[in-house]
Amino acid sequence: MPDRSTLLRVEHLRKVYGSSTGDVEAIRDISFSMDAGQLVCIVGPSGCGKTTLLKCLAGLLRPTGGVVEMDGSPVTGPSPAMAVVFQEYGRSLFPWLTVRGNVELPLRHQKLTRAERHTLVADALAAVGLAPVAGSHPWQLSGGMQQRVAIARAIAYQPEVLIMDEPFAAVDAQTRADLEDLVRELHVSRGISVLFVTHDIDESVYLGQRVLVLSQSPTWVQEDLAIDLPPARDQITTRALPRFTELRTHVYDQIQRAKRGQVGSPPAAP
Ligand code: ADP
């Protein structure tokens, strides 16, 4: 039985894509669980199956084997308990709607009064620092601000878990640092549970309470690493800590070994 605080449980997840040229086993065997209120990063080499894993978690793709459970119930389709923020913010926002309209849109399908909707939208925009541009259109904003709109839309929806798929890969370094701090801030101040997928090792160590290191495809969890850095983090002090360097070097080494196939064998295919 899962612990009462277990939010997400993945057990022996397997995904094989069928095609006319033969089957592709993307995920061999992934198991992990995540408690409510945690910030867990998933890192792995390119092509290792991160997107496939996220789609299975979000109920967008049916696994070949194993189970995904949210709050003890199997995920069999897109779940209102999850909100996903993708890398391509430009394609996830509607250009003809204002910032406020974009954030409000998913709430229109919920049983909320107009006043409740407006409160949630105003609160989410304030949380990401976008209240002054609520009436602007996405195309009037920088890439980093557009991604803030996508984050505001996700948190206004009040999901139980916020899933982020390489969300900052397309923005410049300074904006990325600011957005990383925004995610930490939302997690710490609001207790939001976050599952953050990235190929950036430093980002995973800076953000996470835990980092799951994935092997190369066919994928399995090579390591589930606790990040024992102080919870109050900032870009300069935290990244300068000797422990930060040790952890990022460790993860880097694991990923290099994964790429070279030096990490033992994955669990046998069922
Ligand atoms: P990542 O997000 O880590 O780059 P993906 O989940 O996109 O990895 O892909 C994992 C593996 O599954 C790769 O070998 C990829 O070629 C394969 N793959 C992904 N999507 C499909 C698909 N629709 N059909 C067949 N193979 C796929």
PDB file of N, CA, C and O and ligand atoms in Angstrom, residues 15-19 21-27 44-55 61 165-166 197-199 214-215 217-219, ligand 1:
ATOM      1  N   LYS A  15       7.531   1.010 -21.873  1.00  0.00           N
ATOM      2  CA  LYS A  15       6.881   1.521 -23.082  1.00  0.00           C
ATOM      3  C   LYS A  15       7.634   1.049 -24.317  1.00  0.00           C
ATOM      4  O   LYS A  15       8.826   1.309 -24.482  1.00  0.00           O
ATOM      5  N   VAL A  16       6.925   0.358 -25.165  1.00  0.00           N
ATOM      6  CA  VAL A  16       7.468  -0.103 -26.443  1.00  0.00           C
ATOM      7  C   VAL A  16       6.631   0.547 -27.530  1.00  0.00           C
ATOM      8  O   VAL A  16       5.400   0.444 -27.526  1.00  0.00           O
ATOM      9  N   TYR A  17       7.301   1.269 -28.440  1.00  0.00           N
ATOM     10  CA  TYR A  17       6.588   1.846 -29.586  1.00  0.00           C
ATOM     11  C   TYR A  17       6.579   0.803 -30.701  1.00  0.00           C
ATOM     12  O   TYR A  17       7.624   0.243 -31.041  1.00  0.00           O
ATOM     13  N   GLY A  18       5.411   0.568 -31.262  1.00  0.00           N
ATOM     14  CA  GLY A  18       5.327  -0.339 -32.404  1.00  0.00           C
ATOM     15  C   GLY A  18       5.447   0.453 -33.691  1.00  0.00           C
ATOM     16  O   GLY A  18       4.975   1.581 -33.768  1.00  0.00           O
ATOM     17  N   SER A  19       6.162  -0.075 -34.669  1.00  0.00           N
ATOM     18  CA  SER A  19       6.230   0.603 -35.973  1.00  0.00           C
ATOM     19  C   SER A  19       6.375  -0.448 -37.064  1.00  0.00           C
ATOM     20  O   SER A  19       6.646  -1.625 -36.777  1.00  0.00           O
ATOM     21  N   THR A  21       8.693  -0.828 -39.063  1.00  0.00           N
ATOM     22  CA  THR A  21      10.065  -1.338 -39.189  1.00  0.00           C
ATOM     23  C   THR A  21      10.511  -2.119 -37.953  1.00  0.00           C
ATOM     24  O   THR A  21      11.661  -2.510 -37.832  1.00  0.00           O
ATOM     25  N   GLY A  22       9.618  -2.304 -37.006  1.00  0.00           N
ATOM     26  CA  GLY A  22       9.962  -3.066 -35.804  1.00  0.00           C
ATOM     27  C   GLY A  22       9.648  -2.285 -34.544  1.00  0.00           C
ATOM     28  O   GLY A  22       9.407  -1.086 -34.600  1.00  0.00           O
ATOM     29  N   ASP A  23       9.657  -2.983 -33.434  1.00  0.00           N
ATOM     30  CA  ASP A  23       9.342  -2.335 -32.161  1.00  0.00           C
ATOM     31  C   ASP A  23      10.542  -1.554 -31.631  1.00  0.00           C
ATOM     32  O   ASP A  23      11.689  -1.962 -31.819  1.00  0.00           O
ATOM     33  N   VAL A  24      10.256  -0.421 -30.967  1.00  0.00           N
ATOM     34  CA  VAL A  24      11.307   0.347 -30.296  1.00  0.00           C
ATOM     35  C   VAL A  24      10.980   0.343 -28.810  1.00  0.00           C
ATOM     36  O   VAL A  24       9.950   0.864 -28.387  1.00  0.00           O
ATOM     37  N   GLU A  25      11.869  -0.279 -28.028  1.00  0.00           N
ATOM     38  CA  GLU A  25      11.649  -0.298 -26.579  1.00  0.00           C
ATOM     39  C   GLU A  25      12.262   0.985 -26.006  1.00  0.00           C
ATOM     40  O   GLU A  25      13.475   1.106 -25.876  1.00  0.00           O
ATOM     41  N   ALA A  26      11.413   1.968 -25.706  1.00  0.00           N
ATOM     42  CA  ALA A  26      11.914   3.262 -25.219  1.00  0.00           C
ATOM     43  C   ALA A  26      12.196   3.182 -23.727  1.00  0.00           C
ATOM     44  O   ALA A  26      13.228   3.643 -23.252  1.00  0.00           O
ATOM     45  N   ILE A  27      11.261   2.606 -22.967  1.00  0.00           N
ATOM     46  CA  ILE A  27      11.429   2.497 -21.519  1.00  0.00           C
ATOM     47  C   ILE A  27      11.401   1.026 -21.132  1.00  0.00           C
ATOM     48  O   ILE A  27      10.468   0.294 -21.474  1.00  0.00           O
ATOM     49  N   GLY A  44      18.601  12.930 -17.717  1.00  0.00           N
ATOM     50  CA  GLY A  44      19.121  11.777 -18.458  1.00  0.00           C
ATOM     51  C   GLY A  44      19.590  12.216 -19.819  1.00  0.00           C
ATOM     52  O   GLY A  44      19.254  13.312 -20.274  1.00  0.00           O
ATOM     53  N   PRO A  45      20.377  11.373 -20.494  1.00  0.00           N
ATOM     54  CA  PRO A  45      20.905  11.758 -21.806  1.00  0.00           C
ATOM     55  C   PRO A  45      19.794  11.939 -22.825  1.00  0.00           C
ATOM     56  O   PRO A  45      18.697  11.398 -22.676  1.00  0.00           O
ATOM     57  N   SER A  46      20.091  12.713 -23.849  1.00  0.00           N
ATOM     58  CA  SER A  46      19.118  12.959 -24.903  1.00  0.00           C
ATOM     59  C   SER A  46      18.666  11.639 -25.520  1.00  0.00           C
ATOM     60  O   SER A  46      19.474  10.734 -25.737  1.00  0.00           O
ATOM     61  N   GLY A  47      17.378  11.517 -25.743  1.00  0.00           N
ATOM     62  CA  GLY A  47      16.836  10.298 -26.363  1.00  0.00           C
ATOM     63  C   GLY A  47      16.622   9.166 -25.376  1.00  0.00           C
ATOM     64  O   GLY A  47      16.309   8.041 -25.764  1.00  0.00           O
ATOM     65  N   CYS A  48      16.778   9.454 -24.069  1.00  0.00           N
ATOM     66  CA  CYS A  48      16.687   8.358 -23.091  1.00  0.00           C
ATOM     67  C   CYS A  48      15.243   8.040 -22.708  1.00  0.00           C
ATOM     68  O   CYS A  48      15.000   7.105 -21.964  1.00  0.00           O
ATOM     69  N   GLY A  49      14.307   8.844 -23.186  1.00  0.00           N
ATOM     70  CA  GLY A  49      12.913   8.493 -22.908  1.00  0.00           C
ATOM     71  C   GLY A  49      12.223   9.429 -21.932  1.00  0.00           C
ATOM     72  O   GLY A  49      11.184   9.088 -21.382  1.00  0.00           O
ATOM     73  N   LYS A  50      12.770  10.626 -21.733  1.00  0.00           N
ATOM     74  CA  LYS A  50      12.173  11.562 -20.759  1.00  0.00           C
ATOM     75  C   LYS A  50      10.765  11.982 -21.209  1.00  0.00           C
ATOM     76  O   LYS A  50       9.831  11.996 -20.412  1.00  0.00           O
ATOM     77  N   THR A  51      10.654  12.323 -22.500  1.00  0.00           N
ATOM     78  CA  THR A  51       9.343  12.760 -23.003  1.00  0.00           C
ATOM     79  C   THR A  51       8.342  11.612 -22.960  1.00  0.00           C
ATOM     80  O   THR A  51       7.174  11.801 -22.586  1.00  0.00           O
ATOM     81  N   THR A  52       8.807  10.434 -23.316  1.00  0.00           N
ATOM     82  CA  THR A  52       7.934   9.256 -23.263  1.00  0.00           C
ATOM     83  C   THR A  52       7.437   9.040 -21.835  1.00  0.00           C
ATOM     84  O   THR A  52       6.241   8.807 -21.609  1.00  0.00           O
ATOM     85  N   LEU A  53       8.341   9.157 -20.869  1.00  0.00           N
ATOM     86  CA  LEU A  53       7.965   8.984 -19.467  1.00  0.00           C
ATOM     87  C   LEU A  53       6.906  10.010 -19.061  1.00  0.00           C
ATOM     88  O   LEU A  53       5.875   9.657 -18.470  1.00  0.00           O
ATOM     89  N   LEU A  54       7.157  11.274 -19.409  1.00  0.00           N
ATOM     90  CA  LEU A  54       6.204  12.328 -19.021  1.00  0.00           C
ATOM     91  C   LEU A  54       4.835  12.113 -19.641  1.00  0.00           C
ATOM     92  O   LEU A  54       3.809  12.328 -18.992  1.00  0.00           O
ATOM     93  N   LYS A  55       4.829  11.708 -20.899  1.00  0.00           N
ATOM     94  CA  LYS A  55       3.536  11.475 -21.558  1.00  0.00           C
ATOM     95  C   LYS A  55       2.784  10.335 -20.871  1.00  0.00           C
ATOM     96  O   LYS A  55       1.563  10.375 -20.749  1.00  0.00           O
ATOM     97  N   LEU A  61      -0.134   9.031 -23.021  1.00  0.00           N
ATOM     98  CA  LEU A  61       0.370   7.863 -23.749  1.00  0.00           C
ATOM     99  C   LEU A  61       0.120   6.639 -22.875  1.00  0.00           C
ATOM    100  O   LEU A  61       0.356   6.684 -21.667  1.00  0.00           O
ATOM    101  N   ASP A 165       8.432  19.996 -18.543  1.00  0.00           N
ATOM    102  CA  ASP A 165       9.235  19.247 -19.513  1.00  0.00           C
ATOM    103  C   ASP A 165      10.253  20.174 -20.170  1.00  0.00           C
ATOM    104  O   ASP A 165       9.903  20.916 -21.089  1.00  0.00           O
ATOM    105  N   GLU A 166      11.474  20.160 -19.683  1.00  0.00           N
ATOM    106  CA  GLU A 166      12.550  21.027 -20.188  1.00  0.00           C
ATOM    107  C   GLU A 166      12.030  22.454 -20.412  1.00  0.00           C
ATOM    108  O   GLU A 166      12.201  23.016 -21.498  1.00  0.00           O
ATOM    109  N   VAL A 197      11.651  17.876 -15.525  1.00  0.00           N
ATOM    110  CA  VAL A 197      12.511  17.090 -16.415  1.00  0.00           C
ATOM    111  C   VAL A 197      13.476  18.016 -17.132  1.00  0.00           C
ATOM    112  O   VAL A 197      13.075  19.050 -17.666  1.00  0.00           O
ATOM    113  N   THR A 198      14.733  17.647 -17.130  1.00  0.00           N
ATOM    114  CA  THR A 198      15.737  18.486 -17.787  1.00  0.00           C
ATOM    115  C   THR A 198      16.894  17.612 -18.274  1.00  0.00           C
ATOM    116  O   THR A 198      17.107  16.516 -17.760  1.00  0.00           O
ATOM    117  N   HIS A 199      17.620  18.116 -19.275  1.00  0.00           N
ATOM    118  CA  HIS A 199      18.861  17.415 -19.618  1.00  0.00           C
ATOM    119  C   HIS A 199      20.048  18.160 -19.000  1.00  0.00           C
ATOM    120  O   HIS A 199      21.191  17.762 -19.168  1.00  0.00           O
ATOM    121  N   LEU A 214      18.327   8.929 -15.226  1.00  0.00           N
ATOM    122  CA  LEU A 214      17.851   7.858 -16.109  1.00  0.00           C
ATOM    123  C   LEU A 214      19.010   7.310 -16.937  1.00  0.00           C
ATOM    124  O   LEU A 214      19.935   8.044 -17.297  1.00  0.00           O
ATOM    125  N   SER A 215      18.922   6.035 -17.238  1.00  0.00           N
ATOM    126  CA  SER A 215      19.920   5.409 -18.110  1.00  0.00           C
ATOM    127  C   SER A 215      19.612   5.783 -19.558  1.00  0.00           C
ATOM    128  O   SER A 215      18.611   6.441 -19.824  1.00  0.00           O
ATOM    129  N   SER A 217      18.236   4.823 -23.275  1.00  0.00           N
ATOM    130  CA  SER A 217      17.115   3.989 -23.688  1.00  0.00           C
ATOM    131  C   SER A 217      17.640   2.608 -24.108  1.00  0.00           C
ATOM    132  O   SER A 217      18.699   2.519 -24.723  1.00  0.00           O
ATOM    133  N   PRO A 218      16.957   1.494 -23.814  1.00  0.00           N
ATOM    134  CA  PRO A 218      15.715   1.336 -23.050  1.00  0.00           C
ATOM    135  C   PRO A 218      15.942   1.657 -21.561  1.00  0.00           C
ATOM    136  O   PRO A 218      16.777   1.044 -20.918  1.00  0.00           O
ATOM    137  N   THR A 219      15.138   2.570 -21.081  1.00  0.00           N
ATOM    138  CA  THR A 219      15.462   3.309 -19.867  1.00  0.00           C
ATOM    139  C   THR A 219      15.058   2.633 -18.565  1.00  0.00           C
ATOM    140  O   THR A 219      14.024   1.980 -18.485  1.00  0.00           O
TER     141      THR A 219
HETATM  142  P1  ADP B   1      13.974  12.152 -24.746  1.00  0.00           P
HETATM  143  O1  ADP B   1      12.767  12.963 -24.426  1.00  0.00           O
HETATM  144  O2  ADP B   1      14.761  11.732 -23.544  1.00  0.00           O
HETATM  145  O3  ADP B   1      14.867  12.812 -25.774  1.00  0.00           O
HETATM  146  P2  ADP B   1      12.084  10.347 -26.104  1.00  0.00           P
HETATM  147  O4  ADP B   1      11.097   9.917 -25.078  1.00  0.00           O
HETATM  148  O5  ADP B   1      11.665  11.411 -27.060  1.00  0.00           O
HETATM  149  O6  ADP B   1      13.472  10.749 -25.392  1.00  0.00           O
HETATM  150  O7  ADP B   1      12.513   9.063 -26.953  1.00  0.00           O
HETATM  151  C1  ADP B   1      12.993   7.831 -26.364  1.00  0.00           C
HETATM  152  C2  ADP B   1      13.208   6.789 -27.438  1.00  0.00           C
HETATM  153  O8  ADP B   1      11.955   6.425 -28.004  1.00  0.00           O
HETATM  154  C3  ADP B   1      14.079   7.271 -28.604  1.00  0.00           C
HETATM  155  O9  ADP B   1      14.846   6.157 -29.036  1.00  0.00           O
HETATM  156  C4  ADP B   1      13.075   7.670 -29.646  1.00  0.00           C
HETATM  157  O10 ADP B   1      13.619   7.532 -30.947  1.00  0.00           O
HETATM  158  C5  ADP B   1      11.953   6.667 -29.414  1.00  0.00           C
HETATM  159  N1  ADP B   1      10.632   7.215 -29.778  1.00  0.00           N
HETATM  160  C6  ADP B   1      10.041   8.329 -29.244  1.00  0.00           C
HETATM  161  N2  ADP B   1       8.813   8.511 -29.778  1.00  0.00           N
HETATM  162  C7  ADP B   1       8.612   7.495 -30.667  1.00  0.00           C
HETATM  163  C8  ADP B   1       7.522   7.100 -31.540  1.00  0.00           C
HETATM  164  N3  ADP B   1       6.380   7.808 -31.598  1.00  0.00           N
HETATM  165  N4  ADP B   1       7.695   5.987 -32.296  1.00  0.00           N
HETATM  166  C9  ADP B   1       8.833   5.257 -32.232  1.00  0.00           C
HETATM  167  N5  ADP B   1       9.890   5.559 -31.429  1.00  0.00           N
HETATM  168  C10 ADP B   1       9.788   6.647 -30.657  1.00  0.00           C
END
